Amino acid sequence: AQSVAQPEDQVNVAEGNPLTVKCTYSVSGNPYLFWYVQYPNRGLQFLLKYITGDNLVKGSYGFEAEFNKSQTSFHLKKPSALVSDSALYFCAVRAPGVGSSASKIIFGSGTRLSIRP
Amino acid sequence: EAGVAQSPRYKIIEKRQSVAFWCNPISGHATLYWYQQILGQGPKLLIQFQNNGVVDDSQLPKDRFSAERLKGVDSTLKIQPAKLEDSAVYLCASSTRDRSYEQYFGPGTRLTVT
């Protein structure tokens, strides 16, 4: 069964510093991997995805994520954090292929990112 | 392009009462999802529709939860009777049929059961 883990409940970073939000996954085959962001009182917003190809994927708001197959990781990164990046971030995984079981996206428990001025 | 619409945004009910949530997906999106997000956890899929047919409802507590998407567009999720542990945010999402990995979420309905 597929699963995803976000080992940090909270990450605190000073504005202007680089940030990393960690994610590891478990899935059979080559995974589809995603990052979503959730601002207070709003739904989840899609940030970026990895399906295939280049291991470094770029997404919205200057975020990027690196797929590492050997470490089964998909960490979210940004070179210079902004206070407005403060939000709840979810990593998600989906098994490859077709069918109802494959199309199900499994979300991690979330990491709260706090950027201090 | 209009996003996924949900109503109400907030609902407070007593246990054993019933409640219904409504979702209108992005126009043209054939696939619709209902998720439950309990405080401190990631969203959990309750049910997935492809047009008006159910694709996956394996995690839907069918003794109390029901959902329908009669015309293949908007959808309702009902809880009857509600329990305290149903307190959560209920998120609706939609996607195109061939890009189910790219889901667009509505703002959610925050349910409090007292």
PDB file of C-alpha atoms in Angstrom:
ATOM      1  CA  ALA A   1       0.000   0.000   0.000  1.00  0.00           C
ATOM      2  CA  GLN A   2       1.180   3.483  -0.756  1.00  0.00           C
ATOM      3  CA  SER A   3       2.025   5.923   2.023  1.00  0.00           C
ATOM      4  CA  VAL A   4       3.701   9.249   2.546  1.00  0.00           C
ATOM      5  CA  ALA A   5       5.466  10.667   5.589  1.00  0.00           C
ATOM      6  CA  GLN A   6       6.237  14.219   6.579  1.00  0.00           C
ATOM      7  CA  PRO A   7       8.583  13.861   9.555  1.00  0.00           C
ATOM      8  CA  GLU A   8       8.366  17.477  10.722  1.00  0.00           C
ATOM      9  CA  ASP A   9       5.176  18.931  12.158  1.00  0.00           C
ATOM     10  CA  GLN A  10       6.625  22.440  11.963  1.00  0.00           C
ATOM     11  CA  VAL A  11       9.508  24.167  10.214  1.00  0.00           C
ATOM     12  CA  ASN A  12      10.668  27.624  11.264  1.00  0.00           C
ATOM     13  CA  VAL A  13      12.821  29.733   8.942  1.00  0.00           C
ATOM     14  CA  ALA A  14      13.935  33.351   8.885  1.00  0.00           C
ATOM     15  CA  GLU A  15      12.826  35.428   5.922  1.00  0.00           C
ATOM     16  CA  GLY A  16      15.404  35.393   3.152  1.00  0.00           C
ATOM     17  CA  ASN A  17      16.895  32.046   4.203  1.00  0.00           C
ATOM     18  CA  PRO A  18      16.481  28.868   2.193  1.00  0.00           C
ATOM     19  CA  LEU A  19      13.784  26.446   3.300  1.00  0.00           C
ATOM     20  CA  THR A  20      13.276  22.704   3.020  1.00  0.00           C
ATOM     21  CA  VAL A  21      10.149  20.740   3.885  1.00  0.00           C
ATOM     22  CA  LYS A  22      10.791  17.011   3.966  1.00  0.00           C
ATOM     23  CA  CYS A  23       8.726  14.212   2.478  1.00  0.00           C
ATOM     24  CA  THR A  24       9.352  10.502   2.041  1.00  0.00           C
ATOM     25  CA  TYR A  25       7.076   8.018   0.331  1.00  0.00           C
ATOM     26  CA  SER A  26       6.378   4.347  -0.166  1.00  0.00           C
ATOM     27  CA  VAL A  27       4.712   3.078  -3.326  1.00  0.00           C
ATOM     28  CA  SER A  28       5.090   0.196  -5.759  1.00  0.00           C
ATOM     29  CA  GLY A  29       6.520   1.256  -9.064  1.00  0.00           C
ATOM     30  CA  ASN A  30       7.353   4.764 -10.156  1.00  0.00           C
ATOM     31  CA  PRO A  31       5.339   7.241  -8.113  1.00  0.00           C
ATOM     32  CA  TYR A  32       3.431  10.357  -8.966  1.00  0.00           C
ATOM     33  CA  LEU A  33       4.351  12.927  -6.311  1.00  0.00           C
ATOM     34  CA  PHE A  34       2.744  16.242  -5.411  1.00  0.00           C
ATOM     35  CA  TRP A  35       2.987  19.195  -3.096  1.00  0.00           C
ATOM     36  CA  TYR A  36      -0.036  21.210  -2.027  1.00  0.00           C
ATOM     37  CA  VAL A  37      -0.246  24.315   0.155  1.00  0.00           C
ATOM     38  CA  GLN A  38      -3.122  25.293   2.438  1.00  0.00           C
ATOM     39  CA  TYR A  39      -3.593  28.835   3.658  1.00  0.00           C
ATOM     40  CA  PRO A  40      -5.888  29.534   6.653  1.00  0.00           C
ATOM     41  CA  ASN A  41      -9.585  29.054   5.864  1.00  0.00           C
ATOM     42  CA  ARG A  42      -8.827  28.107   2.277  1.00  0.00           C
ATOM     43  CA  GLY A  43      -8.715  24.884   0.329  1.00  0.00           C
ATOM     44  CA  LEU A  44      -5.588  23.156  -0.841  1.00  0.00           C
ATOM     45  CA  GLN A  45      -3.712  24.727  -3.729  1.00  0.00           C
ATOM     46  CA  PHE A  46      -1.615  22.677  -6.119  1.00  0.00           C
ATOM     47  CA  LEU A  47       2.080  23.673  -6.033  1.00  0.00           C
ATOM     48  CA  LEU A  48       3.917  21.183  -8.195  1.00  0.00           C
ATOM     49  CA  LYS A  49       4.093  17.594  -9.340  1.00  0.00           C
ATOM     50  CA  TYR A  50       6.585  14.943 -10.414  1.00  0.00           C
ATOM     51  CA  ILE A  51       5.391  12.403 -12.945  1.00  0.00           C
ATOM     52  CA  THR A  52       8.498  11.565 -14.932  1.00  0.00           C
ATOM     53  CA  GLY A  53      11.580  13.218 -16.372  1.00  0.00           C
ATOM     54  CA  ASP A  54      13.872  15.714 -14.671  1.00  0.00           C
ATOM     55  CA  ASN A  55      14.250  15.005 -10.964  1.00  0.00           C
ATOM     56  CA  LEU A  56      14.068  18.706 -10.130  1.00  0.00           C
ATOM     57  CA  VAL A  57      10.617  20.124 -10.718  1.00  0.00           C
ATOM     58  CA  LYS A  58       9.647  23.757 -10.461  1.00  0.00           C
ATOM     59  CA  GLY A  59       6.272  24.966  -9.286  1.00  0.00           C
ATOM     60  CA  SER A  60       4.298  27.986  -8.215  1.00  0.00           C
ATOM     61  CA  TYR A  61       5.560  30.845  -6.020  1.00  0.00           C
ATOM     62  CA  GLY A  62       9.234  29.970  -6.586  1.00  0.00           C
ATOM     63  CA  PHE A  63       9.027  26.528  -5.004  1.00  0.00           C
ATOM     64  CA  GLU A  64      10.806  23.490  -6.345  1.00  0.00           C
ATOM     65  CA  ALA A  65      11.098  19.873  -5.299  1.00  0.00           C
ATOM     66  CA  GLU A  66      13.676  17.203  -5.919  1.00  0.00           C
ATOM     67  CA  PHE A  67      12.720  13.600  -6.572  1.00  0.00           C
ATOM     68  CA  ASN A  68      15.272  11.162  -5.155  1.00  0.00           C
ATOM     69  CA  LYS A  69      14.402   7.587  -6.044  1.00  0.00           C
ATOM     70  CA  SER A  70      17.156   5.947  -3.989  1.00  0.00           C
ATOM     71  CA  GLN A  71      16.085   7.778  -0.847  1.00  0.00           C
ATOM     72  CA  THR A  72      12.362   7.677  -1.744  1.00  0.00           C
ATOM     73  CA  SER A  73      12.150  11.354  -0.993  1.00  0.00           C
ATOM     74  CA  PHE A  74      10.514  14.408  -2.552  1.00  0.00           C
ATOM     75  CA  HIS A  75      11.602  17.391  -0.472  1.00  0.00           C
ATOM     76  CA  LEU A  76      10.128  20.829  -1.119  1.00  0.00           C
ATOM     77  CA  LYS A  77      12.597  23.701  -1.354  1.00  0.00           C
ATOM     78  CA  LYS A  78      12.802  27.426  -1.910  1.00  0.00           C
ATOM     79  CA  PRO A  79      16.047  29.422  -2.110  1.00  0.00           C
ATOM     80  CA  SER A  80      14.749  32.488  -0.247  1.00  0.00           C
ATOM     81  CA  ALA A  81      11.721  32.301   2.056  1.00  0.00           C
ATOM     82  CA  LEU A  82       9.049  34.973   2.284  1.00  0.00           C
ATOM     83  CA  VAL A  83       6.771  35.703   5.239  1.00  0.00           C
ATOM     84  CA  SER A  84       3.854  35.071   2.874  1.00  0.00           C
ATOM     85  CA  ASP A  85       5.061  31.471   2.442  1.00  0.00           C
ATOM     86  CA  SER A  86       3.821  30.720   5.959  1.00  0.00           C
ATOM     87  CA  ALA A  87       1.170  28.035   5.535  1.00  0.00           C
ATOM     88  CA  LEU A  88       0.477  24.325   5.868  1.00  0.00           C
ATOM     89  CA  TYR A  89       2.186  22.154   3.260  1.00  0.00           C
ATOM     90  CA  PHE A  90       1.093  18.673   2.239  1.00  0.00           C
ATOM     91  CA  CYS A  91       3.063  16.096   0.323  1.00  0.00           C
ATOM     92  CA  ALA A  92       1.023  13.525  -1.587  1.00  0.00           C
ATOM     93  CA  VAL A  93       1.639  10.362  -3.574  1.00  0.00           C
ATOM     94  CA  ARG A  94      -0.257   8.381  -6.148  1.00  0.00           C
ATOM     95  CA  ALA A  95       0.570   4.973  -7.551  1.00  0.00           C
ATOM     96  CA  PRO A  96       1.174   4.822 -11.302  1.00  0.00           C
ATOM     97  CA  GLY A  97      -1.238   3.145 -13.673  1.00  0.00           C
ATOM     98  CA  VAL A  98      -4.965   3.202 -14.192  1.00  0.00           C
ATOM     99  CA  GLY A  99      -7.942   2.074 -12.197  1.00  0.00           C
ATOM    100  CA  SER A 100      -9.634   3.379  -9.082  1.00  0.00           C
ATOM    101  CA  SER A 101      -6.956   2.179  -6.667  1.00  0.00           C
ATOM    102  CA  ALA A 102      -4.183   3.755  -8.691  1.00  0.00           C
ATOM    103  CA  SER A 103      -5.891   7.102  -9.025  1.00  0.00           C
ATOM    104  CA  LYS A 104      -6.248   7.580  -5.269  1.00  0.00           C
ATOM    105  CA  ILE A 105      -3.967  10.292  -3.905  1.00  0.00           C
ATOM    106  CA  ILE A 106      -2.640   9.730  -0.393  1.00  0.00           C
ATOM    107  CA  PHE A 107      -1.745  12.841   1.588  1.00  0.00           C
ATOM    108  CA  GLY A 108       0.826  13.237   4.322  1.00  0.00           C
ATOM    109  CA  SER A 109      -0.089  14.723   7.672  1.00  0.00           C
ATOM    110  CA  GLY A 110       1.213  18.160   6.755  1.00  0.00           C
ATOM    111  CA  THR A 111       4.048  20.444   7.839  1.00  0.00           C
ATOM    112  CA  ARG A 112       3.379  23.908   9.148  1.00  0.00           C
ATOM    113  CA  LEU A 113       5.893  26.338   7.701  1.00  0.00           C
ATOM    114  CA  SER A 114       6.469  29.522   9.692  1.00  0.00           C
ATOM    115  CA  ILE A 115       8.608  32.288   8.237  1.00  0.00           C
ATOM    116  CA  ARG A 116       9.677  34.946  10.705  1.00  0.00           C
ATOM    117  CA  PRO A 117      10.488  38.481   9.501  1.00  0.00           C
TER     118      PRO A 117
ATOM    119  CA  GLU B   1     -12.144  30.279 -14.731  1.00  0.00           C
ATOM    120  CA  ALA B   2     -14.316  29.771 -11.684  1.00  0.00           C
ATOM    121  CA  GLY B   3     -12.968  27.409  -9.045  1.00  0.00           C
ATOM    122  CA  VAL B   4     -14.637  24.675  -7.057  1.00  0.00           C
ATOM    123  CA  ALA B   5     -17.532  26.069  -5.048  1.00  0.00           C
ATOM    124  CA  GLN B   6     -18.690  24.657  -1.722  1.00  0.00           C
ATOM    125  CA  SER B   7     -21.416  25.578   0.719  1.00  0.00           C
ATOM    126  CA  PRO B   8     -21.927  26.166   3.519  1.00  0.00           C
ATOM    127  CA  ARG B   9     -18.488  27.295   4.687  1.00  0.00           C
ATOM    128  CA  TYR B  10     -19.240  26.562   8.329  1.00  0.00           C
ATOM    129  CA  LYS B  11     -21.786  24.364  10.091  1.00  0.00           C
ATOM    130  CA  ILE B  12     -22.384  23.596  13.751  1.00  0.00           C
ATOM    131  CA  ILE B  13     -24.771  20.784  14.658  1.00  0.00           C
ATOM    132  CA  GLU B  14     -25.494  18.571  17.618  1.00  0.00           C
ATOM    133  CA  LYS B  15     -24.664  14.882  17.572  1.00  0.00           C
ATOM    134  CA  ARG B  16     -27.316  12.675  16.034  1.00  0.00           C
ATOM    135  CA  GLN B  17     -28.491  15.518  13.763  1.00  0.00           C
ATOM    136  CA  SER B  18     -28.110  15.373  10.013  1.00  0.00           C
ATOM    137  CA  VAL B  19     -26.178  17.706   7.728  1.00  0.00           C
ATOM    138  CA  ALA B  20     -25.586  18.123   4.006  1.00  0.00           C
ATOM    139  CA  PHE B  21     -22.790  19.746   2.060  1.00  0.00           C
ATOM    140  CA  TRP B  22     -22.888  20.919  -1.528  1.00  0.00           C
ATOM    141  CA  CYS B  23     -20.139  21.099  -4.133  1.00  0.00           C
ATOM    142  CA  ASN B  24     -20.029  22.508  -7.648  1.00  0.00           C
ATOM    143  CA  PRO B  25     -16.863  21.469  -9.514  1.00  0.00           C
ATOM    144  CA  ILE B  26     -14.960  23.327 -12.178  1.00  0.00           C
ATOM    145  CA  SER B  27     -16.894  23.313 -15.423  1.00  0.00           C
ATOM    146  CA  GLY B  28     -15.949  20.366 -17.601  1.00  0.00           C
ATOM    147  CA  HIS B  29     -14.301  18.373 -14.838  1.00  0.00           C
ATOM    148  CA  ALA B  30     -15.673  14.849 -15.008  1.00  0.00           C
ATOM    149  CA  THR B  31     -14.117  13.624 -11.768  1.00  0.00           C
ATOM    150  CA  LEU B  32     -15.244  14.828  -8.362  1.00  0.00           C
ATOM    151  CA  TYR B  33     -13.819  13.931  -4.964  1.00  0.00           C
ATOM    152  CA  TRP B  34     -14.941  14.379  -1.375  1.00  0.00           C
ATOM    153  CA  TYR B  35     -12.247  14.419   1.296  1.00  0.00           C
ATOM    154  CA  GLN B  36     -12.401  14.561   5.078  1.00  0.00           C
ATOM    155  CA  GLN B  37      -9.654  16.531   6.804  1.00  0.00           C
ATOM    156  CA  ILE B  38      -9.516  16.096  10.560  1.00  0.00           C
ATOM    157  CA  LEU B  39      -7.532  18.726  12.468  1.00  0.00           C
ATOM    158  CA  GLY B  40      -3.821  17.914  12.356  1.00  0.00           C
ATOM    159  CA  GLN B  41      -4.155  15.364   9.572  1.00  0.00           C
ATOM    160  CA  GLY B  42      -3.983  15.328   5.818  1.00  0.00           C
ATOM    161  CA  PRO B  43      -7.110  14.985   3.702  1.00  0.00           C
ATOM    162  CA  LYS B  44      -8.562  11.483   3.443  1.00  0.00           C
ATOM    163  CA  LEU B  45     -10.558  10.471   0.379  1.00  0.00           C
ATOM    164  CA  LEU B  46     -14.159   9.568   1.178  1.00  0.00           C
ATOM    165  CA  ILE B  47     -15.605   9.087  -2.281  1.00  0.00           C
ATOM    166  CA  GLN B  48     -14.678   9.632  -5.926  1.00  0.00           C
ATOM    167  CA  PHE B  49     -17.148  10.110  -8.772  1.00  0.00           C
ATOM    168  CA  GLN B  50     -16.517   9.774 -12.482  1.00  0.00           C
ATOM    169  CA  ASN B  51     -19.406  11.695 -14.046  1.00  0.00           C
ATOM    170  CA  ASN B  52     -22.367  10.383 -12.024  1.00  0.00           C
ATOM    171  CA  GLY B  53     -20.857   6.995 -11.203  1.00  0.00           C
ATOM    172  CA  VAL B  54     -18.952   6.040  -8.048  1.00  0.00           C
ATOM    173  CA  VAL B  55     -15.337   5.014  -8.705  1.00  0.00           C
ATOM    174  CA  ASP B  56     -14.146   4.573  -5.136  1.00  0.00           C
ATOM    175  CA  ASP B  57     -16.068   4.757  -1.869  1.00  0.00           C
ATOM    176  CA  SER B  58     -13.970   2.312   0.112  1.00  0.00           C
ATOM    177  CA  GLN B  59     -13.317   4.782   2.938  1.00  0.00           C
ATOM    178  CA  LEU B  60     -16.840   6.176   3.179  1.00  0.00           C
ATOM    179  CA  PRO B  61     -18.617   5.176   6.416  1.00  0.00           C
ATOM    180  CA  LYS B  62     -21.694   4.005   4.597  1.00  0.00           C
ATOM    181  CA  ASP B  63     -23.790   3.502   7.713  1.00  0.00           C
ATOM    182  CA  ARG B  64     -23.963   7.267   8.161  1.00  0.00           C
ATOM    183  CA  PHE B  65     -22.440   8.969   5.135  1.00  0.00           C
ATOM    184  CA  SER B  66     -23.962   9.161   1.670  1.00  0.00           C
ATOM    185  CA  ALA B  67     -23.115  11.105  -1.457  1.00  0.00           C
ATOM    186  CA  GLU B  68     -24.641  11.616  -4.847  1.00  0.00           C
ATOM    187  CA  ARG B  69     -23.871  13.302  -8.134  1.00  0.00           C
ATOM    188  CA  LEU B  70     -27.081  12.710  -9.998  1.00  0.00           C
ATOM    189  CA  LYS B  71     -26.490  14.788 -13.136  1.00  0.00           C
ATOM    190  CA  GLY B  72     -22.748  14.383 -13.238  1.00  0.00           C
ATOM    191  CA  VAL B  73     -22.115  17.983 -12.245  1.00  0.00           C
ATOM    192  CA  ASP B  74     -22.697  19.157  -8.669  1.00  0.00           C
ATOM    193  CA  SER B  75     -22.687  16.821  -5.707  1.00  0.00           C
ATOM    194  CA  THR B  76     -23.988  16.559  -2.170  1.00  0.00           C
ATOM    195  CA  LEU B  77     -22.466  14.759   0.800  1.00  0.00           C
ATOM    196  CA  LYS B  78     -24.752  13.896   3.694  1.00  0.00           C
ATOM    197  CA  ILE B  79     -24.102  12.719   7.229  1.00  0.00           C
ATOM    198  CA  GLN B  80     -26.970  11.159   9.175  1.00  0.00           C
ATOM    199  CA  PRO B  81     -26.720  10.857  12.127  1.00  0.00           C
ATOM    200  CA  ALA B  82     -23.614  12.864  12.942  1.00  0.00           C
ATOM    201  CA  LYS B  83     -21.119  11.816  15.605  1.00  0.00           C
ATOM    202  CA  LEU B  84     -18.617  13.911  17.519  1.00  0.00           C
ATOM    203  CA  GLU B  85     -15.751  12.367  15.551  1.00  0.00           C
ATOM    204  CA  ASP B  86     -17.225  13.710  12.314  1.00  0.00           C
ATOM    205  CA  SER B  87     -15.986  17.176  13.257  1.00  0.00           C
ATOM    206  CA  ALA B  88     -13.642  18.052  10.410  1.00  0.00           C
ATOM    207  CA  VAL B  89     -13.251  20.082   7.248  1.00  0.00           C
ATOM    208  CA  TYR B  90     -14.938  18.485   4.257  1.00  0.00           C
ATOM    209  CA  LEU B  91     -13.148  19.283   1.046  1.00  0.00           C
ATOM    210  CA  CYS B  92     -14.458  18.868  -2.451  1.00  0.00           C
ATOM    211  CA  ALA B  93     -12.070  18.615  -5.390  1.00  0.00           C
ATOM    212  CA  SER B  94     -12.407  18.082  -9.115  1.00  0.00           C
ATOM    213  CA  SER B  95     -10.198  17.105 -12.014  1.00  0.00           C
ATOM    214  CA  THR B  96     -10.398  16.236 -15.668  1.00  0.00           C
ATOM    215  CA  ARG B  97     -10.717  12.561 -16.418  1.00  0.00           C
ATOM    216  CA  ASP B  98      -7.253  12.158 -17.949  1.00  0.00           C
ATOM    217  CA  ARG B  99      -5.417  14.331 -15.414  1.00  0.00           C
ATOM    218  CA  SER B 100      -6.781  12.936 -12.164  1.00  0.00           C
ATOM    219  CA  TYR B 101      -3.425  13.634 -10.539  1.00  0.00           C
ATOM    220  CA  GLU B 102      -4.062  17.382 -10.797  1.00  0.00           C
ATOM    221  CA  GLN B 103      -6.942  18.067  -8.467  1.00  0.00           C
ATOM    222  CA  TYR B 104      -8.437  21.481  -7.740  1.00  0.00           C
ATOM    223  CA  PHE B 105      -9.869  21.969  -4.272  1.00  0.00           C
ATOM    224  CA  GLY B 106     -12.715  24.064  -2.978  1.00  0.00           C
ATOM    225  CA  PRO B 107     -12.463  26.123   0.234  1.00  0.00           C
ATOM    226  CA  GLY B 108     -14.058  23.388   2.325  1.00  0.00           C
ATOM    227  CA  THR B 109     -16.874  23.191   4.853  1.00  0.00           C
ATOM    228  CA  ARG B 110     -15.859  23.225   8.504  1.00  0.00           C
ATOM    229  CA  LEU B 111     -18.221  20.988  10.470  1.00  0.00           C
ATOM    230  CA  THR B 112     -18.393  21.107  14.246  1.00  0.00           C
ATOM    231  CA  VAL B 113     -20.456  18.443  15.981  1.00  0.00           C
ATOM    232  CA  THR B 114     -21.274  19.214  19.631  1.00  0.00           C
TER     233      THR B 114
END
